[in-house]
Coordinates of C-alpha atoms in Angstrom, one line a residue:
Chain Q
M1 CA 219.7 71.1 106.5
E2 CA 216.3 69.6 106.8
R3 CA 214.4 70.8 109.7
V4 CA 212.9 68.1 111.9
I5 CA 209.4 68.8 113.0
S6 CA 208.5 66.8 116.0
K7 CA 204.8 66.0 116.7
V8 CA 203.5 65.5 120.1
T9 CA 200.0 64.3 121.0
F10 CA 198.3 64.6 124.4
D11 CA 195.0 63.0 125.2
L12 CA 193.3 65.0 128.0
A13 CA 191.3 62.0 128.9
Q14 CA 194.6 60.4 130.0
T15 CA 196.8 63.3 130.9
S16 CA 196.1 66.1 133.3
L17 CA 195.6 69.7 132.1
R18 CA 198.4 70.8 134.4
Q19 CA 200.8 68.3 132.8
V20 CA 199.8 69.5 129.3
N21 CA 200.2 73.2 130.1
H22 CA 203.5 72.4 131.9
F23 CA 204.8 70.8 128.8
L24 CA 203.7 73.7 126.6
H25 CA 205.6 76.1 128.9
R26 CA 208.6 74.2 130.1
E27 CA 209.4 71.1 128.0
L28 CA 209.5 72.3 124.4
N29 CA 212.7 71.5 122.7
S30 CA 214.6 73.6 120.2
E31 CA 212.7 72.2 117.2
T32 CA 209.3 73.6 116.4
P33 CA 206.9 71.0 117.5
K34 CA 203.4 70.6 116.5
I35 CA 201.2 69.6 119.4
T36 CA 197.8 68.0 119.2
L37 CA 195.5 67.9 122.1
L38 CA 192.7 65.3 122.1
N39 CA 189.5 65.2 124.1
P40 CA 189.5 68.7 125.5
D41 CA 185.9 68.1 126.6
G42 CA 185.3 71.7 127.7
A43 CA 188.4 72.0 130.0
H44 CA 189.3 75.5 131.1
N45 CA 192.7 77.3 130.6
L46 CA 194.0 75.1 127.8
A47 CA 197.2 76.3 126.2
V48 CA 197.2 79.6 128.2
G49 CA 200.2 81.9 128.4
L50 CA 202.2 80.2 125.7
D51 CA 205.4 82.0 124.5
A52 CA 206.9 80.1 121.6
T53 CA 206.4 79.7 117.9
I54 CA 204.6 76.4 118.1
D55 CA 201.5 75.0 116.5
V56 CA 198.8 73.7 118.9
E57 CA 195.8 71.9 117.5
I58 CA 192.9 71.3 119.9
M59 CA 190.5 68.6 118.7
G60 CA 187.2 69.4 120.2
H61 CA 185.3 72.0 122.3
T62 CA 187.1 74.0 125.0
G63 CA 186.1 75.7 128.2
Y64 CA 187.0 79.2 129.5
Y65 CA 190.1 81.2 128.6
T66 CA 191.6 78.9 125.9
A67 CA 194.8 80.4 124.5
S68 CA 194.5 83.4 126.7
M69 CA 197.7 85.6 127.1
N70 CA 199.1 83.9 124.0
K71 CA 202.4 85.1 122.6
Q72 CA 203.8 83.8 119.3
A73 CA 201.9 80.5 119.2
T74 CA 199.4 79.4 116.6
I75 CA 196.5 77.7 118.3
T76 CA 193.6 76.2 116.4
I77 CA 190.5 74.9 118.1
F78 CA 188.6 72.3 116.0
G79 CA 185.4 73.0 117.9
N80 CA 183.7 75.7 119.9
A81 CA 185.5 77.9 122.4
G82 CA 184.1 78.8 125.8
T83 CA 184.2 82.2 127.6
G84 CA 187.2 84.5 127.0
V85 CA 189.1 82.7 124.2
A86 CA 192.4 84.5 123.4
E87 CA 191.7 86.9 126.2
N88 CA 194.6 89.3 126.6
M89 CA 196.5 87.7 123.6
M90 CA 199.8 89.6 123.0
S91 CA 200.8 88.1 119.6
G92 CA 200.4 84.9 117.5
R93 CA 197.2 83.5 116.0
V94 CA 194.2 81.8 117.5
H95 CA 191.6 80.2 115.2
V96 CA 188.2 78.9 116.4
K97 CA 186.7 76.6 113.8
G98 CA 183.3 76.6 115.5
F99 CA 181.6 79.4 117.6
A100 CA 183.0 81.4 120.4
S101 CA 181.2 82.2 123.7
V102 CA 181.2 85.6 125.4
S103 CA 184.2 88.0 125.6
A104 CA 186.2 86.4 122.8
G105 CA 189.5 88.3 122.4
A106 CA 188.8 90.5 125.4
S107 CA 191.5 93.1 126.0
A108 CA 193.9 91.4 123.5
H109 CA 196.9 93.5 122.7
G110 CA 198.2 91.9 119.5
G111 CA 198.0 88.9 117.2
L112 CA 195.0 87.7 115.2
L113 CA 191.9 85.9 116.5
V114 CA 189.8 84.2 113.8
I115 CA 186.3 82.8 114.6
D116 CA 184.7 80.9 111.8
G117 CA 181.3 80.8 113.4
D118 CA 179.4 83.3 115.6
A119 CA 180.9 85.1 118.6
S120 CA 178.6 85.7 121.5
L121 CA 178.2 89.0 123.5
R122 CA 181.1 91.3 124.3
C123 CA 183.4 90.1 121.5
G124 CA 186.5 92.2 121.5
I125 CA 185.6 94.1 124.7
S126 CA 188.3 96.5 125.7
L127 CA 190.4 95.4 122.7
K128 CA 193.9 96.9 123.0
G129 CA 195.5 96.3 119.6
A130 CA 194.8 92.8 118.3
D131 CA 192.8 92.0 115.2
I132 CA 189.6 89.9 115.3
V133 CA 187.9 88.4 112.3
V134 CA 184.5 86.8 112.9
G135 CA 183.0 84.7 110.0
G136 CA 179.6 84.8 111.5
S137 CA 177.7 87.4 113.7
V138 CA 178.6 89.0 117.0
G139 CA 176.4 89.5 120.1
S140 CA 175.5 92.7 121.9
F141 CA 178.1 95.0 123.4
S142 CA 180.9 93.9 121.1
A143 CA 183.9 96.1 121.0
F144 CA 182.8 97.9 124.1
M145 CA 185.5 100.5 125.0
A146 CA 187.8 99.0 122.5
Q147 CA 191.0 101.1 122.4
A148 CA 193.1 99.8 119.5
G149 CA 193.0 97.1 116.9
R150 CA 190.5 96.0 114.2
I151 CA 187.4 93.8 114.2
V152 CA 186.0 92.5 111.0
I153 CA 182.5 91.1 111.3
C154 CA 181.2 89.2 108.3
G155 CA 177.7 88.7 109.7
N156 CA 175.5 90.9 111.9
A157 CA 176.0 92.7 115.2
G158 CA 173.6 92.8 118.2
D159 CA 172.8 95.9 120.3
A160 CA 175.3 98.6 121.3
L161 CA 178.1 97.8 118.8
G162 CA 181.2 99.8 119.6
D163 CA 179.8 101.5 122.7
S164 CA 182.3 104.0 124.1
L165 CA 184.9 103.2 121.4
Y166 CA 188.3 104.7 121.6
E167 CA 190.6 104.1 118.6
A168 CA 189.7 100.6 117.6
V169 CA 187.9 100.3 114.2
I170 CA 185.1 97.9 113.3
Y171 CA 184.3 96.7 109.8
I172 CA 180.9 95.0 109.4
R173 CA 179.3 93.4 106.4
G174 CA 175.8 92.7 107.8
Q175 CA 173.2 94.5 109.9
I176 CA 173.8 96.4 113.1
K177 CA 170.9 96.1 115.5
S178 CA 172.0 99.2 117.2
L179 CA 175.2 101.3 117.6
G180 CA 176.5 102.0 121.1
A181 CA 177.1 105.5 122.5
D182 CA 179.6 107.5 120.5
A183 CA 180.0 104.9 117.8
Q184 CA 179.3 106.0 114.2
I185 CA 179.3 104.7 110.7
E186 CA 182.0 106.4 108.6
P187 CA 182.9 106.3 104.9
M188 CA 185.2 103.5 103.8
M189 CA 188.5 104.9 102.4
E190 CA 191.1 103.1 100.2
A191 CA 193.1 102.2 103.3
D192 CA 190.0 100.6 104.9
Y193 CA 189.3 98.4 101.9
Q194 CA 192.9 97.3 101.9
T195 CA 192.8 96.5 105.6
V196 CA 189.6 94.5 105.3
G197 CA 191.0 92.6 102.3
E198 CA 194.2 91.7 104.1
L199 CA 192.4 90.6 107.3
L200 CA 189.9 88.5 105.3
A201 CA 192.8 86.9 103.4
Q202 CA 194.6 86.1 106.7
A203 CA 191.4 84.5 108.0
G204 CA 190.9 82.5 104.8
L205 CA 187.5 84.2 104.1
S206 CA 186.5 85.3 100.6
Y207 CA 184.0 88.1 101.2
Q208 CA 184.4 91.4 99.2
P209 CA 185.8 94.3 101.1
Q210 CA 183.4 96.6 99.2
D211 CA 180.5 95.0 101.2
F212 CA 181.8 96.3 104.6
K213 CA 180.9 99.4 106.5
R214 CA 183.3 101.2 108.9
V215 CA 182.3 101.9 112.5
A216 CA 184.6 104.1 114.6
S217 CA 184.4 106.5 117.5
A218 CA 182.8 109.9 117.0
R219 CA 185.2 111.0 119.9
Q220 CA 182.4 112.9 121.6
L221 CA 183.1 111.1 124.9
Y222 CA 186.8 111.9 124.9
H223 CA 186.1 115.2 126.8
W224 CA 183.6 115.7 129.5
N225 CA 181.0 118.1 128.5
A226 CA 179.2 119.5 131.5
D227 CA 176.6 121.1 129.3
A228 CA 175.5 117.9 127.7
D229 CA 173.1 117.0 130.4
Q230 CA 174.8 113.6 130.4
E231 CA 172.7 112.8 127.3
Y232 CA 175.0 110.3 125.7
Chain E
M1 CA 178.6 80.9 140.4
C2 CA 176.3 77.9 140.3
G3 CA 175.8 75.1 137.8
I4 CA 172.6 74.2 136.0
I5 CA 171.8 71.0 134.3
G6 CA 168.8 69.8 132.3
L7 CA 168.2 66.6 130.4
L8 CA 165.1 65.7 128.4
I9 CA 164.9 62.2 126.9
K10 CA 163.2 62.1 123.5
Q11 CA 163.3 58.3 123.0
P12 CA 161.1 56.5 125.6
H13 CA 163.4 53.5 125.8
L14 CA 166.2 55.7 127.3
R15 CA 164.1 56.9 130.2
D16 CA 165.4 54.2 132.4
S17 CA 168.9 55.7 131.9
L18 CA 167.9 59.2 132.9
G19 CA 169.7 59.1 136.3
E20 CA 172.7 57.4 134.9
L21 CA 173.1 60.1 132.3
T22 CA 172.4 62.9 134.7
V23 CA 174.9 62.1 137.5
P24 CA 178.1 62.8 135.5
M25 CA 176.5 66.1 134.3
L26 CA 175.7 67.1 137.8
I27 CA 179.2 66.2 139.1
G28 CA 180.7 68.0 136.1
M29 CA 179.2 71.2 137.5
G30 CA 180.5 70.4 141.0
E31 CA 183.2 73.1 140.9
R32 CA 180.7 75.7 140.0
G33 CA 178.5 74.7 142.9
P34 CA 180.2 72.8 145.7
D35 CA 178.0 73.6 148.6
S36 CA 174.6 72.1 147.8
A37 CA 172.9 70.2 145.0
G38 CA 169.4 69.2 144.0
L39 CA 167.4 67.6 141.3
A40 CA 163.8 67.4 140.2
V41 CA 162.8 64.4 138.1
F42 CA 159.6 64.2 136.1
T43 CA 158.1 60.7 135.9
Q44 CA 154.9 59.3 134.4
T45 CA 152.0 61.5 135.4
L46 CA 149.8 60.0 138.1
A47 CA 146.0 59.8 137.6
D48 CA 144.0 62.5 139.2
P49 CA 143.4 62.9 142.2
Y50 CA 146.7 61.3 143.2
R51 CA 149.6 63.5 144.1
K52 CA 153.2 62.9 145.0
Y53 CA 154.8 64.9 147.8
S54 CA 158.6 65.0 148.2
L55 CA 159.3 65.3 151.9
Y56 CA 162.5 66.4 153.6
S57 CA 162.9 65.4 157.3
G58 CA 166.1 67.2 158.3
G59 CA 167.2 64.3 160.5
K60 CA 168.6 61.0 159.4
D61 CA 166.3 58.7 161.4
F62 CA 162.9 59.9 160.6
P63 CA 160.2 57.2 161.4
W64 CA 158.7 57.1 157.9
Q65 CA 156.7 53.9 158.8
D66 CA 155.0 55.8 161.6
L67 CA 153.9 58.5 159.2
S68 CA 152.5 55.9 156.9
Q69 CA 150.6 54.2 159.7
A70 CA 149.4 57.5 161.1
L71 CA 147.9 58.5 157.8
Q72 CA 146.1 55.3 157.6
T73 CA 144.7 55.3 161.1
Q74 CA 143.9 59.1 161.4
M75 CA 142.9 59.9 157.8
S76 CA 141.8 56.4 156.7
K77 CA 143.9 56.8 153.6
E78 CA 146.4 54.4 152.0
A79 CA 149.6 56.2 151.3
E80 CA 152.6 54.8 149.4
L81 CA 155.9 56.0 150.9
Q82 CA 159.3 55.6 149.3
P83 CA 162.0 56.7 151.7
H84 CA 165.5 57.7 150.6
G85 CA 167.3 58.4 153.9
N86 CA 166.1 61.7 155.2
Q87 CA 163.7 62.3 152.2
A88 CA 160.7 60.3 151.1
V89 CA 158.2 60.5 148.3
L90 CA 154.6 60.1 149.6
T91 CA 151.9 59.2 147.1
T92 CA 148.2 59.6 148.1
D93 CA 144.9 60.8 146.8
L94 CA 144.2 62.8 149.9
P95 CA 143.6 66.4 148.9
S96 CA 146.6 68.5 149.4
T97 CA 144.5 71.1 151.3
T98 CA 143.9 68.4 153.9
L99 CA 147.3 66.7 153.8
K100 CA 149.5 69.7 154.1
P101 CA 147.9 71.1 157.3
W102 CA 147.8 67.6 158.8
L103 CA 151.5 67.2 158.1
K104 CA 152.3 70.6 159.6
A105 CA 150.3 69.8 162.7
H106 CA 151.7 66.3 163.3
Y107 CA 155.2 66.4 161.7
P108 CA 156.3 70.0 161.9
Q109 CA 159.9 68.9 161.1
L110 CA 158.9 67.8 157.7
H111 CA 159.3 70.1 154.7
V112 CA 157.3 69.5 151.5
L113 CA 159.8 70.1 148.7
S114 CA 157.4 69.5 145.8
T115 CA 153.9 68.6 145.0
G116 CA 152.5 67.3 141.8
R117 CA 151.5 64.4 139.6
A118 CA 154.9 64.0 137.9
I119 CA 157.6 65.7 140.0
D120 CA 159.9 64.1 142.5
L121 CA 162.4 66.4 144.2
Y122 CA 165.6 65.9 146.1
K123 CA 167.9 68.6 147.4
D124 CA 170.4 69.0 150.2
A125 CA 173.5 70.8 151.4
G126 CA 176.7 69.1 150.6
N127 CA 179.0 68.4 147.7
P128 CA 177.1 67.4 144.6
T129 CA 178.9 64.0 144.4
E130 CA 177.8 63.2 148.0
V131 CA 174.2 64.5 147.4
A132 CA 174.0 62.3 144.3
D133 CA 175.1 59.3 146.2
R134 CA 172.9 60.1 149.2
Y135 CA 169.7 60.0 147.2
H136 CA 170.8 57.4 144.5
F137 CA 170.4 59.8 141.7
K138 CA 171.8 57.3 139.2
D139 CA 168.8 55.0 139.7
L140 CA 166.3 57.7 138.8
K141 CA 164.0 57.1 135.8
G142 CA 161.8 59.5 134.0
S143 CA 161.4 61.8 131.0
H144 CA 163.3 64.9 132.1
V145 CA 165.3 66.3 134.9
V146 CA 166.2 69.8 136.2
A147 CA 169.3 69.9 138.4
H148 CA 171.5 72.4 140.1
T149 CA 174.8 72.8 142.0
R150 CA 175.0 75.8 144.3
M151 CA 177.7 78.2 145.3
A152 CA 175.8 80.5 147.6
T153 CA 176.3 84.2 147.2
E154 CA 173.3 85.9 148.7
S155 CA 171.6 83.7 151.3
A156 CA 172.5 80.9 153.7
V157 CA 173.7 77.4 152.8
T158 CA 170.8 75.1 154.0
P159 CA 168.9 72.4 152.4
A160 CA 165.9 74.8 152.0
H161 CA 168.1 77.3 150.2
A162 CA 169.3 74.6 147.7
H163 CA 167.7 74.5 144.3
P164 CA 165.4 73.5 142.6
F165 CA 162.7 75.7 144.0
T166 CA 159.1 74.8 143.5
A167 CA 155.8 76.5 143.6
G168 CA 152.3 75.2 142.9
E169 CA 152.3 71.8 141.3
D170 CA 154.7 70.2 138.9
F171 CA 156.8 73.3 138.4
C172 CA 160.4 73.9 139.4
L173 CA 163.1 76.4 138.7
V174 CA 166.9 76.5 139.1
H175 CA 169.0 79.6 138.8
N176 CA 172.5 80.7 138.0
G177 CA 173.0 84.3 138.8
S178 CA 171.6 86.8 141.3
L179 CA 168.4 89.0 141.3
S180 CA 168.6 92.6 142.4
N181 CA 164.9 93.0 143.1
P182 CA 163.7 89.8 144.9
N183 CA 162.2 91.8 147.8
E184 CA 160.2 94.0 145.4
I185 CA 158.8 90.8 143.8
R186 CA 158.1 89.4 147.3
R187 CA 156.3 92.5 148.4
K188 CA 154.1 92.2 145.3
L189 CA 153.2 88.6 145.8
E190 CA 152.8 88.3 149.6
P191 CA 149.7 90.5 149.8
R192 CA 148.1 88.1 147.3
G193 CA 148.5 85.3 149.8
I194 CA 151.6 83.8 148.3
H195 CA 153.8 82.4 151.1
F196 CA 157.6 82.3 150.9
E197 CA 159.6 79.7 152.7
T198 CA 163.1 81.2 152.5
D199 CA 164.8 84.6 151.9
N200 CA 166.4 83.3 148.7
D201 CA 166.2 85.4 145.5
T202 CA 165.5 82.4 143.3
E203 CA 162.4 81.6 145.3
A204 CA 161.0 85.0 144.2
A205 CA 161.5 84.2 140.5
C206 CA 159.9 80.8 141.0
R207 CA 156.9 82.1 142.8
F208 CA 156.4 85.0 140.4
L209 CA 156.4 82.7 137.3
E210 CA 154.1 80.1 139.0
W211 CA 151.7 82.9 140.0
R212 CA 151.6 84.2 136.4
M213 CA 150.7 80.7 135.2
R214 CA 148.1 80.3 137.8
E215 CA 146.6 83.6 136.6
G216 CA 146.2 82.1 133.2
D217 CA 149.5 82.8 131.4
D218 CA 151.1 80.0 129.5
L219 CA 154.8 79.4 130.2
A220 CA 156.1 81.6 127.4
T221 CA 153.8 84.5 128.4
A222 CA 154.8 84.2 132.0
L223 CA 158.5 84.3 131.0
Q224 CA 157.9 87.3 128.9
K225 CA 156.5 89.1 132.0
G226 CA 159.4 87.7 133.9
F227 CA 161.8 89.6 131.6
E228 CA 160.0 92.8 132.6
A229 CA 159.6 92.1 136.3
L230 CA 162.8 90.4 137.2
D231 CA 166.0 92.5 137.5
G232 CA 169.4 91.0 137.7
F233 CA 171.5 88.3 136.2
Y234 CA 170.1 84.9 135.5
T235 CA 170.0 81.8 133.5
F236 CA 166.8 80.1 134.6
L237 CA 166.0 76.5 133.7
M238 CA 162.5 75.3 134.5
G239 CA 160.6 72.1 134.5
T240 CA 156.9 71.3 134.2
A241 CA 155.2 67.9 133.8
D242 CA 155.9 67.9 130.1
K243 CA 158.4 70.7 129.3
L244 CA 161.8 72.1 130.0
A245 CA 162.3 75.8 129.5
L246 CA 165.3 78.1 129.6
V247 CA 165.9 81.8 129.5
R248 CA 168.9 84.1 130.0
D249 CA 168.9 87.8 130.9
A250 CA 169.7 90.5 128.3
F251 CA 173.4 90.5 129.2
A252 CA 173.8 86.8 129.1
C253 CA 176.3 87.0 132.0
K254 CA 175.6 83.5 133.1
P255 CA 176.5 80.7 130.7
A256 CA 174.4 78.0 129.1
V257 CA 175.0 75.5 126.4
V258 CA 172.6 73.1 124.7
A259 CA 173.4 69.8 122.9
E260 CA 170.5 68.3 121.0
T261 CA 170.4 64.9 119.3
D262 CA 167.5 62.6 118.1
E263 CA 167.7 61.0 121.6
Y264 CA 167.9 63.9 124.0
V265 CA 168.1 67.6 124.7
A266 CA 170.9 68.3 127.2
I267 CA 171.5 71.7 128.9
A268 CA 174.4 72.7 131.1
S269 CA 176.2 75.8 132.3
E270 CA 179.3 74.6 130.5
F271 CA 180.1 72.0 127.8
R272 CA 182.3 70.0 130.2
S273 CA 179.1 68.6 131.7
L274 CA 177.9 67.5 128.3
A275 CA 181.1 66.1 126.9
H276 CA 180.5 62.5 128.0
L277 CA 176.9 62.2 126.7
P278 CA 176.4 59.5 124.1
Q279 CA 176.7 60.8 120.5
V280 CA 177.5 64.3 121.7
K281 CA 180.1 64.7 119.0
H282 CA 177.3 64.6 116.5
A283 CA 174.9 66.8 118.5
H284 CA 173.6 70.2 117.5
I285 CA 175.4 72.4 120.0
Y286 CA 174.5 76.0 120.6
E287 CA 174.4 78.8 123.2
P288 CA 170.9 80.0 123.9
A289 CA 170.6 83.7 123.0
P290 CA 169.8 86.4 125.7
E291 CA 166.1 87.2 126.3
E292 CA 164.9 84.4 124.1
I293 CA 162.5 81.7 125.4
Y294 CA 163.6 78.1 124.7
V295 CA 161.0 75.4 125.4
W296 CA 161.4 71.7 124.8
N297 CA 158.5 69.3 125.0
V298 CA 158.6 65.7 126.2

């Protein structure tokens, strides 16, 4: 039986954000529709909290928290994303074709966030299990207190990369301006090359895994050391 | 929160549209700053020794004609006065050291919002849409504009606490964020004879930078010293007679986005205030990096 793919288009210059998000939450039919959103014009909270295997294409630049709390959906932004894109994502895939502002993928639990351009400060802050692939560079304090998940950075990182990391792992191809407290560069093992290769392939990027370094927690902050004079 | 807006027109033929382009940008940031709004517009520079003074009367029915006549009879000076409700722009070649004490003595209810050869300034409490209507922002013409929508977090909502703040001549500053050491800055400046008009944190930044420039620093050097002296969160947008400048603190907590075309440089806290500008789809769009100095010349 041929599967019918319905296509729905909303123009945010004509339809309110609330109506669009209502449709995405409540009015999806049993088929797998492809939804296109035109003229986002920097609107906040677009396609947030989705929970269906649907494809959403956003044709332009978005405001804060686009695709946050996403479950299952594949959301592509053909433009730049504002603060907190894919924040707290649980599963699914979010792809930013332009650059992402601060706190991209903050505290995301699962799924994949791909940013073709640069990500600003605090990318992957408090990451809890999602994967992030950044085609460009990331700003300072990226992966701060990241607990689980993987971040692949094809460009450079700003100051304090991976400060107070838990068990998330960072792979970076370019220069690190400075490492954060308790973050250290570690040797790449076979499993690391494989991970990087897989994530790059999922993101559609063709860099060589051999060019990446691994940054992970030295785990010195896991236990309070009263003799350390708080020098960390 | 708060919203900042800046627009610098590169093509002189578009200067007549400055106000028309700015108003949707300002209203776009209305949710970020619903309690007050203000705007500084930079026009063609007057010949020395002429100066423009943007005056705020506080009341609706200020007798602007009386002021004009009093200046003529008491000071024997012609003064051009353009009233906009409770504000007016006064143009005269009377030295400011004479005019300002005279205004204070005879019209104590008047506040001088700005002084300079290019700057006109309007600011007031109220929703940005209402403020824009009240002062006919859409009719403004000029080379560049610095505007602000305010959501007060650290001092009162009054017209005097609205942004932009000014200091000296042809210099203004708007701020999104909050400073943690404005009183320290103030204690440093007041013994040097620098007078503060409000208890607002932004005024401290404005007066600090203007003081540095008066001491001989260029704008970039003054801003570099600002990075060291000013503690807190900020995106600052500044205007001078021929420049717009922008800086963000090291943590870049407060947003900013720039769209640049052959015709203009537009700056806003968020892209939604830039989305309706002409040719924005083909603009070079970027986020200014933390602790970098961005300066655009007219």
